[in-house]
mmCIF file of C-alpha atoms and ligand atoms in Angstrom:
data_model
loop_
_atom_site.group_PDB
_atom_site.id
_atom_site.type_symbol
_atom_site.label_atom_id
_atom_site.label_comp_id
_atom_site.label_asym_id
_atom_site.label_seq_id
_atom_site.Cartn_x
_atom_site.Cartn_y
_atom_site.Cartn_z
ATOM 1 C CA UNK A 50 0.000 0.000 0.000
ATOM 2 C CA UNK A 51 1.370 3.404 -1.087
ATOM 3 C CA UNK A 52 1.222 5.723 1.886
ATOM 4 C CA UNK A 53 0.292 9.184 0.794
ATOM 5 C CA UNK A 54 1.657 12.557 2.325
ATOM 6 C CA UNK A 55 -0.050 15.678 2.818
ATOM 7 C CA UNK A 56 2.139 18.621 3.871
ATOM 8 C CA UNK A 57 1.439 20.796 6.777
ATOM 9 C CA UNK A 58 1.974 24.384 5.866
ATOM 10 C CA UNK A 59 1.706 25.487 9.486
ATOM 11 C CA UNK A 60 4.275 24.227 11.292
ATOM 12 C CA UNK A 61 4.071 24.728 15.225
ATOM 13 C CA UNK A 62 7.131 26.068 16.921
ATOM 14 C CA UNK A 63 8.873 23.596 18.965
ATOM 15 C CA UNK A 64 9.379 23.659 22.594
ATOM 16 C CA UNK A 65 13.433 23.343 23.588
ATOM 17 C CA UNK A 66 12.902 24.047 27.007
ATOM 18 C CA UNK A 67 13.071 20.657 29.315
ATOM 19 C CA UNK A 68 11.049 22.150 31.855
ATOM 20 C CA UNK A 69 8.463 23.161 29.751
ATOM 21 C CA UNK A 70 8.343 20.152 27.865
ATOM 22 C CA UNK A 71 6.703 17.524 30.591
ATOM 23 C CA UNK A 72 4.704 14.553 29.411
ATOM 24 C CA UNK A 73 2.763 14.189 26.216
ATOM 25 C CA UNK A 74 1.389 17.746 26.206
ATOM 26 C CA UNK A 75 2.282 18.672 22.702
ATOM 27 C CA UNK A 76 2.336 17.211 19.703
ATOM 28 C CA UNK A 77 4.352 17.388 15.969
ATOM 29 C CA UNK A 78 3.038 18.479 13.114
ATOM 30 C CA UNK A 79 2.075 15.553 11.235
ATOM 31 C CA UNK A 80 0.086 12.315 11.995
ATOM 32 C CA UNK A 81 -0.315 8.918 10.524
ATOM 33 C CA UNK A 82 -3.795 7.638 9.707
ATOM 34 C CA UNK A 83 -4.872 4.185 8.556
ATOM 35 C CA UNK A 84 -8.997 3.511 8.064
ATOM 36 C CA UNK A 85 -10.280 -0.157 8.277
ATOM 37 C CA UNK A 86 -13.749 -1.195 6.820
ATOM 38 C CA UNK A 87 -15.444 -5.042 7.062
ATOM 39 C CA UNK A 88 -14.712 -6.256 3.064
ATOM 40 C CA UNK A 89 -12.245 -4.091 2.547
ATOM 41 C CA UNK A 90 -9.288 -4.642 5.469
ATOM 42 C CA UNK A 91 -6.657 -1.840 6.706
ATOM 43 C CA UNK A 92 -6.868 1.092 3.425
ATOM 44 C CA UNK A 93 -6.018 4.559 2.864
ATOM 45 C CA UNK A 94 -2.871 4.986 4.389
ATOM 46 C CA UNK A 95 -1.630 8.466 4.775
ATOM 47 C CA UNK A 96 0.905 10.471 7.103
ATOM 48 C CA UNK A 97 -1.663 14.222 7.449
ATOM 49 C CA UNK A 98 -1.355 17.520 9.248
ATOM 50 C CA UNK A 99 -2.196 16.527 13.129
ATOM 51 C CA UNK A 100 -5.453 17.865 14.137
ATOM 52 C CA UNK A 101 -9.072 16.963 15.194
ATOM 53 C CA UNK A 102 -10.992 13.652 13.972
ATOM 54 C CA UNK A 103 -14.264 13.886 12.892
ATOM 55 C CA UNK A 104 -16.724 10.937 14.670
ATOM 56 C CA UNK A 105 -20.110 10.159 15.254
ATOM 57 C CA UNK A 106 -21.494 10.239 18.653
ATOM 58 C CA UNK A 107 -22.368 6.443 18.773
ATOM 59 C CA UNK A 108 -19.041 5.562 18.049
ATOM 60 C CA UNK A 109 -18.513 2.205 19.692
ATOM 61 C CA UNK A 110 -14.891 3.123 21.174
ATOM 62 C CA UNK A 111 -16.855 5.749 23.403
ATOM 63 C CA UNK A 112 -19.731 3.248 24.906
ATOM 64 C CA UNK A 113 -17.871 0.100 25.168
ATOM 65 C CA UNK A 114 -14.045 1.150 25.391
ATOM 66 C CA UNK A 115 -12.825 -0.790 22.445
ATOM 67 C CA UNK A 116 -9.941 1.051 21.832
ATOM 68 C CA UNK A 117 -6.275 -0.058 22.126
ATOM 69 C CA UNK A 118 -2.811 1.821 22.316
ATOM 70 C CA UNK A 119 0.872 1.303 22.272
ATOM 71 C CA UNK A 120 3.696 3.748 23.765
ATOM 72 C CA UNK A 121 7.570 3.588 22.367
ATOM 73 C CA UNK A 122 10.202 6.412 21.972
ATOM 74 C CA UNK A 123 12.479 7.452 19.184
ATOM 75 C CA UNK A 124 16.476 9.025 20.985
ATOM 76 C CA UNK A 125 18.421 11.361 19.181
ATOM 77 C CA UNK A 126 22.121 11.470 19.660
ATOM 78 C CA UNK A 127 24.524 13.114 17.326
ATOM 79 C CA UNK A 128 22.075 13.767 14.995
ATOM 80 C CA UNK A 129 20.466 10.186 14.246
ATOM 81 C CA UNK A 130 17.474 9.434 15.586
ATOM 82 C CA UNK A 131 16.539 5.888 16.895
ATOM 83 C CA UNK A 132 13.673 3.467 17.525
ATOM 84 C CA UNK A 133 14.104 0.898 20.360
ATOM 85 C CA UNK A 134 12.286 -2.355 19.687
ATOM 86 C CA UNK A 135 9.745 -1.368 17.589
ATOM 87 C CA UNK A 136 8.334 -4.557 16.423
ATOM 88 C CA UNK A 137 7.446 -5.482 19.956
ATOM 89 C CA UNK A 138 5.333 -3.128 20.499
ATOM 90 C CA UNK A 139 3.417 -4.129 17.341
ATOM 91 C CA UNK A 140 3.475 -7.868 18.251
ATOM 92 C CA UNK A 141 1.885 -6.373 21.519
ATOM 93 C CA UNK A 142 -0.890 -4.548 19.580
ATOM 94 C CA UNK A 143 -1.683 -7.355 17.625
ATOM 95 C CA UNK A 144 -2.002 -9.224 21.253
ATOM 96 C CA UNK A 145 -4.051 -6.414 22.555
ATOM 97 C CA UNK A 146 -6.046 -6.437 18.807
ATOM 98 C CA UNK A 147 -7.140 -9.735 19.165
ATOM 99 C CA UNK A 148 -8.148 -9.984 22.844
ATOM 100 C CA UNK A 149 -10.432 -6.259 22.045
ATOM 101 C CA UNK A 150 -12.008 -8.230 18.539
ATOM 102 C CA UNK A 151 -10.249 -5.507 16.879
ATOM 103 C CA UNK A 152 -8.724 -6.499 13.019
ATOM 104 C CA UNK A 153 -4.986 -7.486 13.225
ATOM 105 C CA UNK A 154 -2.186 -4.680 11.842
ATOM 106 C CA UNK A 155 0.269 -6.115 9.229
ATOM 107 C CA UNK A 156 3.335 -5.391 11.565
ATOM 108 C CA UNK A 157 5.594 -5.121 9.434
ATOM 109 C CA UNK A 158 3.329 -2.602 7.047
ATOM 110 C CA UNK A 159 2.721 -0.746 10.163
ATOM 111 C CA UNK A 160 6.657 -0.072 11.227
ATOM 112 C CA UNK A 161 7.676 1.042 7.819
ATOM 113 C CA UNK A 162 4.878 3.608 7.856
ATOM 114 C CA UNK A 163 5.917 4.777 11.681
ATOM 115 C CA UNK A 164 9.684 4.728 10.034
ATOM 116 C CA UNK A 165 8.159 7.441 7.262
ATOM 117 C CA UNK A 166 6.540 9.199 9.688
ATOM 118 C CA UNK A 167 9.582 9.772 11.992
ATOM 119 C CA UNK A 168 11.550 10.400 9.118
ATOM 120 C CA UNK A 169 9.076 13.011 8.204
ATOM 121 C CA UNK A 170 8.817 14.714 11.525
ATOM 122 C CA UNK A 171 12.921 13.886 12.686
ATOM 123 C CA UNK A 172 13.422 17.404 13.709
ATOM 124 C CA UNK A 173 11.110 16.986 16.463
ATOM 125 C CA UNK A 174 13.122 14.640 18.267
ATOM 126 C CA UNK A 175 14.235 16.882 20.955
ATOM 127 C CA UNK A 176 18.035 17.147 20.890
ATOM 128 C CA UNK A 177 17.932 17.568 24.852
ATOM 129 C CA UNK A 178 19.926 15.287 27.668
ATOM 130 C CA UNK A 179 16.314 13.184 29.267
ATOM 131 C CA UNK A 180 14.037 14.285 26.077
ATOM 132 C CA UNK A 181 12.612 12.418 23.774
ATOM 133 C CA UNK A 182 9.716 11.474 21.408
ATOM 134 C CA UNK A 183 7.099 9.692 22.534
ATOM 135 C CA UNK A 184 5.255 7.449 20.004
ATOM 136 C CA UNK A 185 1.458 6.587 20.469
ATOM 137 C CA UNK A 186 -0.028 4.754 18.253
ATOM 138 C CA UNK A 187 -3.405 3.360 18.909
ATOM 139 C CA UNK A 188 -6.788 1.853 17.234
ATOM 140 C CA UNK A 189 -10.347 2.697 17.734
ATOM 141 C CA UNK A 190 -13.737 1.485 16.762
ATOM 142 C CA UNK A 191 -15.639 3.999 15.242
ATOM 143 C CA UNK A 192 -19.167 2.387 13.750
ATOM 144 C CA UNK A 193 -21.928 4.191 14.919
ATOM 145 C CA UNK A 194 -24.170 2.054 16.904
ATOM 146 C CA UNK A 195 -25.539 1.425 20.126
ATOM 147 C CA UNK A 196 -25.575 -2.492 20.079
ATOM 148 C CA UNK A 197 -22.830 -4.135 22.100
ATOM 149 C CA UNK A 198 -20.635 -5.774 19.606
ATOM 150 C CA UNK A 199 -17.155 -5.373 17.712
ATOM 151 C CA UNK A 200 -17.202 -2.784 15.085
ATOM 152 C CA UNK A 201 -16.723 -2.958 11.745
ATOM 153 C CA UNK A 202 -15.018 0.626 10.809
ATOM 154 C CA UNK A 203 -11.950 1.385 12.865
ATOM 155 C CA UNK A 204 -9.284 4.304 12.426
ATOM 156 C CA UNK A 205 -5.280 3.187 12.971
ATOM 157 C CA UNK A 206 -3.900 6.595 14.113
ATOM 158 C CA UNK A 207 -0.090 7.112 15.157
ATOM 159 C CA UNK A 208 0.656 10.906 16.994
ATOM 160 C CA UNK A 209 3.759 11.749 18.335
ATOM 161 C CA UNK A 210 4.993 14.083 21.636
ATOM 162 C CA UNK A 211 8.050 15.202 22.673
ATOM 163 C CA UNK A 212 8.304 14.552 26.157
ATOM 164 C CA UNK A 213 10.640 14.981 29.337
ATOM 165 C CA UNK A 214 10.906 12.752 32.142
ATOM 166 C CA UNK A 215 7.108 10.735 32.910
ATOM 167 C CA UNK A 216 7.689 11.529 36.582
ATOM 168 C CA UNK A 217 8.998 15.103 36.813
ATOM 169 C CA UNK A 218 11.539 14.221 39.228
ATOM 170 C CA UNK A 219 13.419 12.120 37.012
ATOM 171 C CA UNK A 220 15.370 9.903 38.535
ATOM 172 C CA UNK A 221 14.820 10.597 41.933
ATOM 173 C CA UNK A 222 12.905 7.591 43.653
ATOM 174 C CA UNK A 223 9.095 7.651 43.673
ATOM 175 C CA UNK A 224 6.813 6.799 46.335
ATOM 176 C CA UNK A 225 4.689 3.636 45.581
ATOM 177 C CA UNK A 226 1.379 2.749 47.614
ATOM 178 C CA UNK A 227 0.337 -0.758 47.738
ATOM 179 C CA UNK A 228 -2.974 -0.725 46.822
ATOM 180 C CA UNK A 229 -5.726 -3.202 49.131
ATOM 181 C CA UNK A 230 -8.890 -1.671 48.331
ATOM 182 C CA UNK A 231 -8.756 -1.998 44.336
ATOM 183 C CA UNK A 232 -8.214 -4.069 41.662
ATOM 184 C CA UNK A 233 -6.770 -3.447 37.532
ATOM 185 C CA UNK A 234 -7.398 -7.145 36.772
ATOM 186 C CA UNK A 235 -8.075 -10.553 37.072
ATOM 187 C CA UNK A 236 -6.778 -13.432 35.256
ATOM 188 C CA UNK A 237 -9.448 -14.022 32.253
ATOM 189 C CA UNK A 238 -10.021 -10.291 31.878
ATOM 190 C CA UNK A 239 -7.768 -8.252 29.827
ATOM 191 C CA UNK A 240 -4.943 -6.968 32.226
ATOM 192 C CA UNK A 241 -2.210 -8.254 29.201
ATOM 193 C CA UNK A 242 -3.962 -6.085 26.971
ATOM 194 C CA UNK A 243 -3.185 -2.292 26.217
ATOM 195 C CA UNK A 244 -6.485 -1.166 26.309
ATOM 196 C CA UNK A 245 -8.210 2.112 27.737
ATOM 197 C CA UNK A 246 -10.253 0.075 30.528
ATOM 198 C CA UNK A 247 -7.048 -0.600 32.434
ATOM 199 C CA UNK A 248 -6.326 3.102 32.698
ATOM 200 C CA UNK A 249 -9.720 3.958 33.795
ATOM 201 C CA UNK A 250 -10.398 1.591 36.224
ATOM 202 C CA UNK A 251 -6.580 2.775 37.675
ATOM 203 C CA UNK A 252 -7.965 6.148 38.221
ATOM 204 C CA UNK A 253 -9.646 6.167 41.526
ATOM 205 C CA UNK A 254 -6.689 4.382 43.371
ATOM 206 C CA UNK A 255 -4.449 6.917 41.608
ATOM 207 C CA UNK A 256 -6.174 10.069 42.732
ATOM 208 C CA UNK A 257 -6.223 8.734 46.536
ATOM 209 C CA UNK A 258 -2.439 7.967 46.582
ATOM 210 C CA UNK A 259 -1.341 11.033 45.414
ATOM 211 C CA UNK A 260 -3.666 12.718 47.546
ATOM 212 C CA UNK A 261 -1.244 10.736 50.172
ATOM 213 C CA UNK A 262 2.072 12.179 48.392
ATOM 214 C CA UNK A 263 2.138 8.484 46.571
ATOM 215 C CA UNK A 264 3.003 9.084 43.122
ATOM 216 C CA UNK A 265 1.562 5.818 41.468
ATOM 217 C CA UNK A 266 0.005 2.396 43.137
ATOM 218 C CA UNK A 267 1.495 -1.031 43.045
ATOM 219 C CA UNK A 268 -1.424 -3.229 42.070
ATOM 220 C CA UNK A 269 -2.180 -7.070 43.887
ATOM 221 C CA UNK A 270 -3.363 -9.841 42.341
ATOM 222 C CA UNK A 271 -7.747 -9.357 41.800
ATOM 223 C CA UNK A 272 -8.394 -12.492 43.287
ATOM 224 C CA UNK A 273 -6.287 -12.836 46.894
ATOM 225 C CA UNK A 274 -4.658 -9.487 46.824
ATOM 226 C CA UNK A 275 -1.834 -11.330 48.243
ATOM 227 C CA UNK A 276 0.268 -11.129 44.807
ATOM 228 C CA UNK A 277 2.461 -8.184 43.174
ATOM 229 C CA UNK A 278 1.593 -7.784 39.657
ATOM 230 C CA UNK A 279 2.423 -4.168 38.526
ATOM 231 C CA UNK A 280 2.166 -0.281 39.004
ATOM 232 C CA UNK A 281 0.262 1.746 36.667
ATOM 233 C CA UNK A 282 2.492 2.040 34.131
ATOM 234 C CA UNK A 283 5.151 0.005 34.778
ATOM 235 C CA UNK A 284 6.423 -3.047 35.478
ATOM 236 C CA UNK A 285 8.197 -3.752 38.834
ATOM 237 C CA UNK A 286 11.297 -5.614 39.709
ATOM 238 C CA UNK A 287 12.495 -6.206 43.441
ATOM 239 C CA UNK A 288 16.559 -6.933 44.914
ATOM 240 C CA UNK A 289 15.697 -9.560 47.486
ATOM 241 C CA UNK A 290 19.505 -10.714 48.595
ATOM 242 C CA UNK A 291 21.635 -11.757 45.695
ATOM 243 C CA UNK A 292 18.495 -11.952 43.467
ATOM 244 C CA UNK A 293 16.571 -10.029 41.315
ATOM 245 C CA UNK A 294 12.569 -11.027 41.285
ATOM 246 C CA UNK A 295 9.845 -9.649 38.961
ATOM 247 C CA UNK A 296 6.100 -11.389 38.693
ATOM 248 C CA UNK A 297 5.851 -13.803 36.315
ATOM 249 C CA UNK A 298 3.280 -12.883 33.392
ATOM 250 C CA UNK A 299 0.432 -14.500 34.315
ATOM 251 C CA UNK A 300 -2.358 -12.763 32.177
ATOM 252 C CA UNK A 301 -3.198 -9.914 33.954
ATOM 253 C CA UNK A 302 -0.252 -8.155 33.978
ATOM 254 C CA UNK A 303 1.361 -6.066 30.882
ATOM 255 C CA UNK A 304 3.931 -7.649 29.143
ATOM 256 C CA UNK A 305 6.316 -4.923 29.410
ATOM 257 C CA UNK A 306 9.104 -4.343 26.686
ATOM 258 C CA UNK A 307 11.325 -2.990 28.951
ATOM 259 C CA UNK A 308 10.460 -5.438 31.425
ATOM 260 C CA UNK A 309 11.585 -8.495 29.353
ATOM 261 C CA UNK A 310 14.562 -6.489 27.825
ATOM 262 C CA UNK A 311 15.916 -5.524 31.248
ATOM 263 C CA UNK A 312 15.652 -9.293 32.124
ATOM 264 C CA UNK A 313 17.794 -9.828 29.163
ATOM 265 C CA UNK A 314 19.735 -7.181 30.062
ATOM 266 C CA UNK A 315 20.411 -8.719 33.407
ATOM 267 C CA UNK A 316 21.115 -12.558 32.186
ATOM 268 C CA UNK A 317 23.810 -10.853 29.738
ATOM 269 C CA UNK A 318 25.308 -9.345 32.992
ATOM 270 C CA UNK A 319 25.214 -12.907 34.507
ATOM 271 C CA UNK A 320 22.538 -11.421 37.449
ATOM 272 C CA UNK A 321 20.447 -13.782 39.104
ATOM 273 C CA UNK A 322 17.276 -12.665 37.513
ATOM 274 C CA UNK A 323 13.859 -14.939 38.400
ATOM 275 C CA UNK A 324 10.034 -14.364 37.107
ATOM 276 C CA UNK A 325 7.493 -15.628 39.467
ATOM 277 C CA UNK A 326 4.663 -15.461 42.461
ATOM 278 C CA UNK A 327 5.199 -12.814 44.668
ATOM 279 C CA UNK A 328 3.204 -12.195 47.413
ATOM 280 C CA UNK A 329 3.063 -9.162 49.227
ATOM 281 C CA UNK A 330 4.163 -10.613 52.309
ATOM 282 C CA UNK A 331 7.448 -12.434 51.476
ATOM 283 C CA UNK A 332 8.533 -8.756 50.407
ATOM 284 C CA UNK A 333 7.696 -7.366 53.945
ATOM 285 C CA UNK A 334 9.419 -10.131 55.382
ATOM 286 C CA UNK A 335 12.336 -9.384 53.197
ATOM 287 C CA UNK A 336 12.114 -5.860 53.844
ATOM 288 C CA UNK A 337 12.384 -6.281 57.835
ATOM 289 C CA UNK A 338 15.203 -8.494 57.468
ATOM 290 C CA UNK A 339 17.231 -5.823 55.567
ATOM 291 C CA UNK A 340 17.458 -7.848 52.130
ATOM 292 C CA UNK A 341 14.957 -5.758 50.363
ATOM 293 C CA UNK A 342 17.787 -3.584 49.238
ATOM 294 C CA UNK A 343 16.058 -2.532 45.696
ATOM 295 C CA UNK A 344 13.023 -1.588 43.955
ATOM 296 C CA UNK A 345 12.480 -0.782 40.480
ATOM 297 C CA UNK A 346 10.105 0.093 37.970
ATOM 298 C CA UNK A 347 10.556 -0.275 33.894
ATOM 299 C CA UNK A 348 8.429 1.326 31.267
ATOM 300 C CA UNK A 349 8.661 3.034 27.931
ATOM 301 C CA UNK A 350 7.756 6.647 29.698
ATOM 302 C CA UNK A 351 8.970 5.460 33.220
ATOM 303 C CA UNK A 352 12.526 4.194 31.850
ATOM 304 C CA UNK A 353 14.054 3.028 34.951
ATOM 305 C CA UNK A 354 12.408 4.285 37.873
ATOM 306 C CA UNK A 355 13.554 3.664 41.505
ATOM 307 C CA UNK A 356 11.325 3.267 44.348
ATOM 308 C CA UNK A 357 12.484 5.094 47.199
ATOM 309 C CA UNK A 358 8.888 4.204 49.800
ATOM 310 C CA UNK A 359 6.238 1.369 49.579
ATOM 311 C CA UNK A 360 3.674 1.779 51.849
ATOM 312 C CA UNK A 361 1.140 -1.193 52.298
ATOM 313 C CA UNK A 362 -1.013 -1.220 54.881
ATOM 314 C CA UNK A 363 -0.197 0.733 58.233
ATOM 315 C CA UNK A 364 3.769 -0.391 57.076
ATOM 316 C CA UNK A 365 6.298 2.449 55.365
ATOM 317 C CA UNK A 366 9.230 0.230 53.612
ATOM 318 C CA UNK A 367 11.916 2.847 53.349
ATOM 319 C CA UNK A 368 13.787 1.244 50.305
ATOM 320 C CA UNK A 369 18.157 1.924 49.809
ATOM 321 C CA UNK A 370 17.306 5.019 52.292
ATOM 322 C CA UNK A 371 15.379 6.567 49.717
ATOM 323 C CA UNK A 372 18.219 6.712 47.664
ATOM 324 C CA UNK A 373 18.424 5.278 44.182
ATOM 325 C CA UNK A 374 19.677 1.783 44.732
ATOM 326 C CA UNK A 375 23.753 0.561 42.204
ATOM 327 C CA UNK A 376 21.870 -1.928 40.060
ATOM 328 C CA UNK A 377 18.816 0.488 39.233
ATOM 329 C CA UNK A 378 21.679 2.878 38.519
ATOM 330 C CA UNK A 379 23.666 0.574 35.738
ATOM 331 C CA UNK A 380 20.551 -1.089 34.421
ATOM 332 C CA UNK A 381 18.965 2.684 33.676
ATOM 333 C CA UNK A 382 22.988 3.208 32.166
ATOM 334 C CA UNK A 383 23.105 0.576 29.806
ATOM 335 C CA UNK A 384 19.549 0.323 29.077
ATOM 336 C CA UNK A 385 19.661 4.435 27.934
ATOM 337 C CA UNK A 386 22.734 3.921 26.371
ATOM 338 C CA UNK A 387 21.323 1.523 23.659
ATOM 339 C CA UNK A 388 18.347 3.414 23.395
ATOM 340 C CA UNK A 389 19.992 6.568 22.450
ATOM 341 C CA UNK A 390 22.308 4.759 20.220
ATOM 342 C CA UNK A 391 25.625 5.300 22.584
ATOM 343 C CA UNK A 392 26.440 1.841 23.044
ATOM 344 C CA UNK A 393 25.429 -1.533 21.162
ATOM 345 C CA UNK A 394 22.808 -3.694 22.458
ATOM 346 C CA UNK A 395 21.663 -7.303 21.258
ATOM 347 C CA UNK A 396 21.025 -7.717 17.751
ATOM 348 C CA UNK A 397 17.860 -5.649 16.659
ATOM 349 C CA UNK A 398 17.528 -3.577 19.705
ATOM 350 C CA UNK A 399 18.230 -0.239 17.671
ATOM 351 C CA UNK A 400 16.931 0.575 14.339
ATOM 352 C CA UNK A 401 18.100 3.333 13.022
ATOM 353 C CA UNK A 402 15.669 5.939 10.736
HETATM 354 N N1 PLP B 753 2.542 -1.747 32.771
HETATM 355 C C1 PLP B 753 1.672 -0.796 32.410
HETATM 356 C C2 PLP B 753 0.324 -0.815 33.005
HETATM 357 C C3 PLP B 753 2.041 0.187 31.465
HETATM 358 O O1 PLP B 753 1.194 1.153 31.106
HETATM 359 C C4 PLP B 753 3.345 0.160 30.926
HETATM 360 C C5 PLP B 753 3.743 1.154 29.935
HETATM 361 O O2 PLP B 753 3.673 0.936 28.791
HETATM 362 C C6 PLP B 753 4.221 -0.857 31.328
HETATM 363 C C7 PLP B 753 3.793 -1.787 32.260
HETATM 364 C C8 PLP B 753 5.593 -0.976 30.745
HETATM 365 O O3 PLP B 753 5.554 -1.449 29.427
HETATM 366 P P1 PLP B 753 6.685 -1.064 28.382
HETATM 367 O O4 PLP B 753 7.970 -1.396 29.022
HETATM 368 O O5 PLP B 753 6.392 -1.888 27.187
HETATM 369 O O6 PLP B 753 6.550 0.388 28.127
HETATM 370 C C1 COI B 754 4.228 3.912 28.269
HETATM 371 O O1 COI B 754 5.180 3.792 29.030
HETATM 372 O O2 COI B 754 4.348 3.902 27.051
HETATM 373 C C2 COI B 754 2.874 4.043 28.759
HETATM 374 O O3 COI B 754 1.988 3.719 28.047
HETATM 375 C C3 COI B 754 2.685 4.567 30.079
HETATM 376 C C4 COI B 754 1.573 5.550 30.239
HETATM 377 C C5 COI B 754 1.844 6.921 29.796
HETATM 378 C C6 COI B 754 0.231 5.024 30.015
#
């Protein structure tokens, strides 16, 4: 499929101040769009000025959520830009596609059109130490009607921010409250899946924490509450003694791309790196006798982010002293490095545009 181009003549002026920059709060100058109809698959491809989409009210993506999205950056370091992993993230929205009834992408179709739109918008990849371009790409249903079932008209869009840091702090260590009132997911449901509901139903618990100074929550399992599965948008990875434990994916859990890269990352290293069940519990027990010594989370936007303070329950697990812990430090090194081209990772990691 030829993708067509349609210049913007009004370019926006772009923001070089890090401070100013935050999370996704503004956007290039250029989109990609990709329309799907029943009969006639994924059609029209074409990279557009960014603005408004035109829908109809009965939409099905704004009754019944189905809707998915991915998140991936492109680094720019002496003047090349980079993606990191790409095709995972549209394996992933292929996973997420299917368990939302939503028409598979042709991946590789779909990276070669991000590629042209990078390449398109390249000077928009800030050029600042901690900034970068965030990638969202994302599907929703947009037949108009009322009846709960899949649609059969979607729109493929793909916008792009330049961002700073996701937590404005940067690295400095966030405070993470263990959350025992709600749930994101249960097994059977669509916790795996990157998919608006998840967010939503986050909300709530999000909005009390930080009204407690808790930047994000660290969700338990939905049916015990006993087991860690993840924070709200990232994964999370623990230093108990000499090894380094993450949950296992179990279904309702993202399967993070950082997550399994760091875990690569960490076998390279020859680290004692395990997935499985972990309750709650065996972490406080860890914590009290002084071999909790790390806590991290990994996520596209979230990078490598210490945890400095878990709080679950009536219990405040000081983690490192609040400090960020050695192994968070190298793993955010080497994984940064490779994403902003500095050093070689494994074979694929990087693709240049
Ligand atoms: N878990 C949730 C709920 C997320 O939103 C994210 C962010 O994408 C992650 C984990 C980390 O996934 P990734 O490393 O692919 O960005
Ligand atoms: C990401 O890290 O890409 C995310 O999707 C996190 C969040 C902004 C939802």
């Amino acid at each position: 499929m030829e993708i067509k181009f349609e210049k913007n003549n009004n370019p926006k002026e772009k923001i070089t101040d890090l401070n100013k920059l935050g999370f996704g709060k503004y956007f290039t100058d250029h989109m990609f769009v990709m329309d799907y109809s029943e009969g006639k698959g994924w059609h029209d491809p074409r990279i557009v000025p960014y603005g408004n989409i035109c829908l109809d009210p009965s939409a099905v993506t704004f009754h019944y959520g189905q809707t998915v999205f991915e998140g991936l950056k492109a680094y720019k370091n002496d003047g090349k830009v980079y993606l990191f992993r790409p095709d995972e993230n549209f394996k992933r929205m292929n996973m997420s596609n299917d368990r939302l009834c939503i028409p598979l992408l042709d991946e590789e179709f779909v990276l070669e059109a991000l590629i042209k739109l990078i390449d398109i918008e390249r000077d928009w990849v800030p050029d600042i130490p901690g900034a970068s371009l965030y990638i969202r790409p994302f599907i929703i249903a947009t037949s108009a009607f009322l009846g709960v079932k899949p649609g059969t008209e979607y729109k493929f869009i793909i916008i792009l921010s330049p961002s700073g840091p996701y937590y404005k702090n940067g690295l400095e260590p966030v405070k993470i409250y263990v959350e025992d009132k709600y749930v994101r997911a249960v097994r059977g449901g669509m916790g795996m899946a990157k998919t608006g509901g998840n967010y939503a139903v986050s909300l709530k618990s999000q909005v009390e924490a930080e009204k407690s100074q808790y930047s994000q929550v660290l969700w338990l399992d939905g049916i015990e509450r006993k087991y860690v599965e993840e924070v709200g948008a990232m994964n999370i990875f623990f230093v108990v003694g000499n090894k380094i434990i993450t949950p296992e994916l179990n279904g309702s859990i993202l399967p993070g791309i950082t997550r399994k890269s760091i875990i690569e990352l960490l076998k390279i290293k020859g680290m004692d790196v395990e997935e499985k069940r972990i309750s709650i519990d065996e972490l406080v027990e860890a914590y009290d006798q002084g071999q909790l010594t790390e806590v991290f989370g990994t996520g596209t936007a979230a990078v490598i982010s210490p945890v400095g303070e878990l709080k679950y329950e009536d219990k405040i697990m000081k983690i490192n002293k609040g400090e960020i812990g050695e192994i968070s430090q190298d793993l955010y090194n080497t994984l940064t490095d490779i994403q902003w081209g500095k050093a070689e990772g494994p074979q694929g990691w990087s693709v240049e545009v």
